mmCIF file of C-alpha atoms in Angstrom:
data_model
loop_
_atom_site.group_PDB
_atom_site.id
_atom_site.type_symbol
_atom_site.label_atom_id
_atom_site.label_comp_id
_atom_site.label_asym_id
_atom_site.label_seq_id
_atom_site.Cartn_x
_atom_site.Cartn_y
_atom_site.Cartn_z
ATOM 1 C CA MET A 17 0.339 0.479 -0.234
ATOM 2 C CA ILE A 18 2.652 3.476 0.527
ATOM 3 C CA PRO A 19 4.302 1.793 -2.616
ATOM 4 C CA ARG A 20 0.816 2.200 -4.006
ATOM 5 C CA VAL A 21 -0.001 6.205 -2.120
ATOM 6 C CA SER A 22 4.089 7.314 -2.699
ATOM 7 C CA PHE A 23 3.612 6.458 -6.587
ATOM 8 C CA LEU A 24 0.082 8.406 -6.491
ATOM 9 C CA LEU A 25 1.672 11.535 -4.662
ATOM 10 C CA LEU A 26 4.509 11.432 -7.011
ATOM 11 C CA SER A 27 2.004 11.274 -10.217
ATOM 12 C CA ILE A 28 0.352 13.962 -9.168
ATOM 13 C CA LEU A 29 3.465 16.223 -8.582
ATOM 14 C CA LEU A 30 4.708 15.518 -11.740
ATOM 15 C CA GLY A 31 1.178 15.721 -13.243
ATOM 16 C CA ILE A 32 1.695 19.833 -11.681
ATOM 17 C CA LEU A 33 4.957 20.312 -12.817
ATOM 18 C CA GLY A 34 4.043 19.109 -16.612
ATOM 19 C CA ILE A 35 1.162 21.085 -16.955
ATOM 20 C CA LEU A 36 3.563 23.357 -15.166
ATOM 21 C CA CYS A 37 6.126 23.156 -17.529
ATOM 22 C CA VAL A 38 3.460 23.653 -20.795
ATOM 23 C CA VAL A 39 1.888 26.585 -20.000
ATOM 24 C CA PHE A 40 4.711 28.503 -18.481
ATOM 25 C CA THR A 41 6.221 27.511 -22.444
ATOM 26 C CA VAL A 42 2.822 29.370 -23.496
ATOM 27 C CA TYR A 43 2.334 32.178 -21.536
ATOM 28 C CA TRP A 44 6.938 33.026 -22.178
ATOM 29 C CA THR A 45 6.608 32.568 -26.044
ATOM 30 C CA GLN A 46 2.816 34.119 -26.542
ATOM 31 C CA HIS A 47 3.574 37.819 -24.065
ATOM 32 C CA TRP A 48 7.221 38.015 -24.677
ATOM 33 C CA LEU A 49 8.349 36.879 -28.165
ATOM 34 C CA GLY A 50 4.882 37.953 -30.236
ATOM 35 C CA GLY A 51 2.736 34.853 -29.968
ATOM 36 C CA PHE A 52 1.885 32.185 -32.457
ATOM 37 C CA ALA A 53 1.447 31.888 -36.435
ATOM 38 C CA TRP A 54 2.246 29.499 -39.015
ATOM 39 C CA ASP A 55 3.862 31.347 -41.863
ATOM 40 C CA GLY A 56 8.105 31.109 -41.910
ATOM 41 C CA SER A 57 8.140 34.628 -39.717
ATOM 42 C CA SER A 58 9.424 33.853 -35.590
ATOM 43 C CA GLN A 59 6.231 33.628 -34.243
ATOM 44 C CA MET A 60 6.303 30.410 -36.235
ATOM 45 C CA PHE A 61 9.450 29.839 -34.611
ATOM 46 C CA ASN A 62 7.545 30.068 -31.662
ATOM 47 C CA TRP A 63 5.871 26.961 -31.773
ATOM 48 C CA HIS A 64 9.404 25.272 -32.101
ATOM 49 C CA PRO A 65 9.392 25.547 -27.370
ATOM 50 C CA VAL A 66 5.966 24.709 -26.703
ATOM 51 C CA PHE A 67 5.409 21.172 -29.361
ATOM 52 C CA MET A 68 9.137 19.989 -28.040
ATOM 53 C CA VAL A 69 8.751 20.714 -23.922
ATOM 54 C CA THR A 70 5.115 19.547 -25.276
ATOM 55 C CA GLY A 71 6.313 16.527 -26.586
ATOM 56 C CA MET A 72 10.069 15.394 -25.728
ATOM 57 C CA LEU A 73 9.269 16.319 -22.652
ATOM 58 C CA VAL A 74 6.163 15.774 -21.308
ATOM 59 C CA LEU A 75 4.121 13.005 -23.471
ATOM 60 C CA THR A 76 7.354 11.428 -23.388
ATOM 61 C CA GLY A 77 8.302 11.590 -19.568
ATOM 62 C CA ALA A 78 4.174 9.800 -18.781
ATOM 63 C CA ALA A 79 5.214 7.553 -22.014
ATOM 64 C CA VAL A 80 8.348 6.047 -19.477
ATOM 65 C CA LEU A 81 6.460 5.876 -16.892
ATOM 66 C CA VAL A 82 3.817 4.017 -17.599
ATOM 67 C CA TYR A 83 4.779 0.520 -16.314
ATOM 68 C CA ARG A 84 5.820 2.303 -12.494
ATOM 69 C CA VAL A 85 1.957 2.514 -12.336
ATOM 70 C CA PRO A 86 0.779 0.374 -9.820
ATOM 71 C CA LEU A 87 -2.469 -0.679 -12.231
ATOM 72 C CA SER A 88 0.033 -2.075 -13.926
ATOM 73 C CA TRP A 89 1.640 -4.352 -11.982
ATOM 74 C CA SER A 90 -0.875 -7.606 -12.741
ATOM 75 C CA GLY A 91 -3.542 -8.145 -15.049
ATOM 76 C CA PRO A 92 -3.062 -8.314 -18.078
ATOM 77 C CA LYS A 93 -0.283 -5.669 -20.063
ATOM 78 C CA LEU A 94 -2.216 -5.304 -22.962
ATOM 79 C CA PRO A 95 -3.926 -2.100 -22.597
ATOM 80 C CA TRP A 96 -0.386 -0.812 -20.738
ATOM 81 C CA LYS A 97 1.706 -0.740 -23.692
ATOM 82 C CA LEU A 98 -1.174 0.118 -26.307
ATOM 83 C CA LEU A 99 -0.642 3.552 -23.953
ATOM 84 C CA HIS A 100 3.046 3.649 -23.576
ATOM 85 C CA ALA A 101 3.063 3.030 -27.992
ATOM 86 C CA GLY A 102 0.154 5.924 -28.008
ATOM 87 C CA LEU A 103 2.147 8.719 -25.465
ATOM 88 C CA THR A 104 5.055 7.992 -27.746
ATOM 89 C CA LEU A 105 3.339 8.806 -31.358
ATOM 90 C CA ALA A 106 2.008 11.163 -29.428
ATOM 91 C CA ALA A 107 4.911 12.734 -28.688
ATOM 92 C CA PHE A 108 6.605 12.132 -32.069
ATOM 93 C CA ILE A 109 3.742 13.885 -33.891
ATOM 94 C CA LEU A 110 4.673 16.584 -31.899
ATOM 95 C CA ILE A 111 8.271 16.706 -32.028
ATOM 96 C CA VAL A 112 7.681 16.688 -36.138
ATOM 97 C CA LEU A 113 6.015 19.471 -35.542
ATOM 98 C CA GLY A 114 7.872 21.308 -33.579
ATOM 99 C CA LEU A 115 10.915 20.441 -36.075
ATOM 100 C CA VAL A 116 9.064 21.881 -39.157
ATOM 101 C CA ALA A 117 9.001 25.410 -37.409
ATOM 102 C CA VAL A 118 12.052 25.836 -35.984
ATOM 103 C CA PHE A 119 13.939 24.924 -39.361
ATOM 104 C CA GLU A 120 11.284 27.023 -41.664
ATOM 105 C CA TYR A 121 11.727 29.767 -39.827
ATOM 106 C CA HIS A 122 15.696 29.509 -40.469
ATOM 107 C CA ASN A 123 14.868 28.812 -43.048
ATOM 108 C CA LYS A 124 12.566 32.301 -44.385
ATOM 109 C CA GLN A 125 15.726 34.477 -42.814
ATOM 110 C CA GLY A 126 17.888 32.696 -43.748
ATOM 111 C CA ILE A 127 19.391 31.759 -40.975
ATOM 112 C CA ALA A 128 22.166 28.723 -40.826
ATOM 113 C CA ASN A 129 21.392 25.614 -39.183
ATOM 114 C CA MET A 130 22.481 22.562 -36.653
ATOM 115 C CA TYR A 131 25.255 25.165 -35.492
ATOM 116 C CA SER A 132 24.769 25.520 -31.916
ATOM 117 C CA LEU A 133 25.397 23.162 -28.968
ATOM 118 C CA HIS A 134 21.710 23.405 -28.409
ATOM 119 C CA SER A 135 21.009 21.682 -32.061
ATOM 120 C CA TRP A 136 23.816 18.931 -30.646
ATOM 121 C CA LEU A 137 21.158 18.231 -28.127
ATOM 122 C CA GLY A 138 18.033 18.636 -29.283
ATOM 123 C CA LEU A 139 19.319 16.598 -32.492
ATOM 124 C CA GLY A 140 20.107 14.052 -30.137
ATOM 125 C CA ALA A 141 17.298 13.573 -27.930
ATOM 126 C CA VAL A 142 15.156 12.959 -31.439
ATOM 127 C CA LEU A 143 17.658 10.463 -33.173
ATOM 128 C CA LEU A 144 17.663 8.899 -29.999
ATOM 129 C CA PHE A 145 14.002 8.961 -29.462
ATOM 130 C CA SER A 146 12.880 7.821 -33.148
ATOM 131 C CA CYS A 147 15.043 5.381 -32.833
ATOM 132 C CA GLN A 148 13.911 3.646 -29.877
ATOM 133 C CA TRP A 149 10.034 4.302 -31.580
ATOM 134 C CA ALA A 150 10.428 2.069 -34.307
ATOM 135 C CA MET A 151 13.140 -0.326 -32.698
ATOM 136 C CA GLY A 152 9.978 -0.890 -29.886
ATOM 137 C CA PHE A 153 7.306 -0.900 -31.978
ATOM 138 C CA ALA A 154 9.157 -3.493 -34.144
ATOM 139 C CA SER A 155 9.908 -5.989 -30.943
ATOM 140 C CA PHE A 156 7.430 -5.650 -29.408
ATOM 141 C CA LEU A 157 4.318 -4.796 -31.329
ATOM 142 C CA LEU A 158 5.210 -6.875 -34.687
ATOM 143 C CA PRO A 159 4.817 -10.288 -34.521
ATOM 144 C CA TRP A 160 7.933 -10.994 -36.557
ATOM 145 C CA ALA A 161 10.376 -10.177 -33.501
ATOM 146 C CA PRO A 162 11.418 -14.127 -31.867
ATOM 147 C CA THR A 163 10.369 -13.969 -27.878
ATOM 148 C CA TRP A 164 14.663 -14.053 -27.387
ATOM 149 C CA PHE A 165 14.713 -11.074 -29.383
ATOM 150 C CA ARG A 166 13.200 -9.252 -27.283
ATOM 151 C CA ALA A 167 14.064 -10.586 -23.588
ATOM 152 C CA LEU A 168 17.373 -9.221 -25.416
ATOM 153 C CA TYR A 169 16.419 -6.316 -26.167
ATOM 154 C CA LYS A 170 13.967 -5.522 -23.090
ATOM 155 C CA PRO A 171 17.174 -3.940 -20.714
ATOM 156 C CA ILE A 172 18.809 -1.618 -24.080
ATOM 157 C CA HIS A 173 15.249 -0.083 -25.021
ATOM 158 C CA VAL A 174 14.527 0.388 -21.762
ATOM 159 C CA PHE A 175 17.601 2.477 -20.695
ATOM 160 C CA PHE A 176 17.774 4.497 -23.861
ATOM 161 C CA GLY A 177 14.801 5.704 -22.828
ATOM 162 C CA SER A 178 15.422 6.525 -19.622
ATOM 163 C CA ALA A 179 18.517 7.955 -20.941
ATOM 164 C CA ILE A 180 16.469 10.626 -23.583
ATOM 165 C CA ILE A 181 15.181 12.022 -20.585
ATOM 166 C CA PRO A 182 18.694 13.844 -19.332
ATOM 167 C CA LEU A 183 19.237 14.409 -23.308
ATOM 168 C CA VAL A 184 15.760 16.181 -23.363
ATOM 169 C CA VAL A 185 16.820 18.114 -19.779
ATOM 170 C CA ALA A 186 19.626 19.310 -21.563
ATOM 171 C CA ALA A 187 18.276 20.396 -25.603
ATOM 172 C CA CYS A 188 15.396 22.653 -23.570
ATOM 173 C CA ILE A 189 17.273 24.378 -20.570
ATOM 174 C CA SER A 190 20.185 25.135 -23.268
ATOM 175 C CA GLY A 191 17.839 26.308 -25.725
ATOM 176 C CA ILE A 192 15.967 28.233 -22.737
ATOM 177 C CA ASN A 193 19.593 30.560 -22.383
ATOM 178 C CA GLU A 194 20.376 30.628 -26.042
ATOM 179 C CA LYS A 195 17.457 31.902 -27.002
ATOM 180 C CA LEU A 196 17.744 34.956 -23.465
ATOM 181 C CA PHE A 197 20.877 35.763 -25.659
ATOM 182 C CA PHE A 198 19.933 36.137 -28.662
ATOM 183 C CA LYS A 199 17.130 38.660 -27.074
ATOM 184 C CA LEU A 200 18.191 40.008 -24.674
ATOM 185 C CA THR A 201 21.506 41.293 -25.732
ATOM 186 C CA SER A 202 20.692 44.808 -27.625
ATOM 187 C CA THR A 203 17.966 45.646 -24.703
ATOM 188 C CA THR A 204 18.541 48.117 -22.451
ATOM 189 C CA THR A 205 17.778 45.974 -20.058
ATOM 190 C CA PRO A 206 20.741 43.310 -20.916
ATOM 191 C CA TYR A 207 20.123 39.588 -19.713
ATOM 192 C CA SER A 208 22.459 39.945 -16.680
ATOM 193 C CA GLN A 209 20.674 42.863 -15.053
ATOM 194 C CA LEU A 210 17.510 39.991 -15.005
ATOM 195 C CA PRO A 211 15.010 42.090 -16.373
ATOM 196 C CA ALA A 212 10.857 39.947 -15.671
ATOM 197 C CA GLU A 213 11.564 37.179 -18.710
ATOM 198 C CA ALA A 214 14.605 36.046 -17.114
ATOM 199 C CA TRP A 215 13.298 35.552 -14.610
ATOM 200 C CA PHE A 216 10.593 33.851 -15.516
ATOM 201 C CA ALA A 217 12.537 32.049 -18.225
ATOM 202 C CA ASN A 218 14.909 31.019 -15.593
ATOM 203 C CA ILE A 219 12.023 29.617 -13.737
ATOM 204 C CA LEU A 220 10.807 27.936 -16.212
ATOM 205 C CA GLY A 221 14.100 26.062 -16.678
ATOM 206 C CA MET A 222 14.429 25.157 -13.038
ATOM 207 C CA LEU A 223 10.739 23.685 -13.605
ATOM 208 C CA ILE A 224 11.729 22.068 -16.466
ATOM 209 C CA LEU A 225 14.850 20.290 -14.403
ATOM 210 C CA VAL A 226 13.014 19.059 -11.289
ATOM 211 C CA PHE A 227 10.668 17.432 -14.000
ATOM 212 C CA GLY A 228 12.814 15.137 -15.158
ATOM 213 C CA LEU A 229 14.745 14.706 -11.925
ATOM 214 C CA LEU A 230 12.182 13.387 -11.009
ATOM 215 C CA VAL A 231 10.885 11.437 -13.861
ATOM 216 C CA LEU A 232 14.749 10.036 -13.199
ATOM 217 C CA PHE A 233 13.744 9.435 -9.615
ATOM 218 C CA ALA A 234 10.634 7.175 -10.688
ATOM 219 C CA LEU A 235 11.907 5.066 -12.835
ATOM 220 C CA ALA A 236 15.430 4.208 -10.928
ATOM 221 C CA MET A 237 12.844 2.983 -7.857
ATOM 222 C CA PRO A 238 12.661 -0.476 -7.891
ATOM 223 C CA VAL A 239 10.177 -0.398 -5.283
ATOM 224 C CA TRP A 240 7.453 1.203 -8.132
ATOM 225 C CA LYS A 241 9.301 -1.870 -10.958
ATOM 226 C CA ARG A 242 6.779 -3.754 -12.333
ATOM 227 C CA PRO A 243 7.125 -7.332 -11.317
ATOM 228 C CA ASP A 244 8.747 -9.734 -14.750
ATOM 229 C CA VAL A 245 6.151 -11.770 -14.509
ATOM 230 C CA ASN A 246 6.414 -14.589 -17.617
ATOM 231 C CA SER A 247 2.935 -15.178 -18.807
ATOM 232 C CA GLN A 248 1.917 -15.200 -22.476
ATOM 233 C CA ASP A 249 1.224 -11.251 -22.420
ATOM 234 C CA THR A 250 4.688 -10.132 -21.203
ATOM 235 C CA GLN A 251 6.524 -12.488 -23.808
ATOM 236 C CA GLU A 252 3.892 -12.368 -26.743
ATOM 237 C CA PRO A 253 3.934 -9.005 -29.376
ATOM 238 C CA LEU A 254 0.727 -6.909 -29.572
ATOM 239 C CA LEU A 255 -0.556 -7.965 -33.344
ATOM 240 C CA GLN A 256 -0.072 -11.922 -33.900
ATOM 241 C CA GLU A 257 1.008 -13.698 -37.295
ATOM 242 C CA ASP A 258 -2.226 -16.010 -38.809
ATOM 243 C CA LYS A 259 -2.138 -19.257 -38.081
#
């Protein structure tokens, strides 16, 4: 009972933090960065942080914790596999939209792509997420992956699923910092004097950091791990070949 209650409390806290991360990102881009559009302007770029924080951070964080939910510890695994796949698919769609927004803006404005540390971290996170999604789909959903391969690949999938979280946190925080330096360098109140926008965006970065650390904490707690039961449900993929 204690692990269930403690996980419930952590889930509520993570839910609040995740919502705050998204709300803070939307408010920052709307209030200080000029709002949203889809026309190649800076307003189109503003979709990039919103989609990435929502998809790569919050939805991915929720997806990796699906099998830590106490209700998933017993009974059929199928609903939880579908929920995990659905969350990661929704995250992937938002990631693609976020990439379209930033590359379209850069190309329309004649800005170079992929030169900053933020862009390298972000690309690394996207590539790792994409490989995870493709391999997870092929290994655990489609019928042709043999049982021995799924058993061999499962710990690798779990490890790199966890590794995505700190990579995403680093990409988000470096992106916030980069945007503040670009925007506040030429203003009358520079970043070093901590104007209101800097305070707000720095707090957003700290919320993202705390969210990521709590997700990693939940993943590291063995008491919240689903028992590895050797049932037919855990040994076979969701889709079956016709007999």
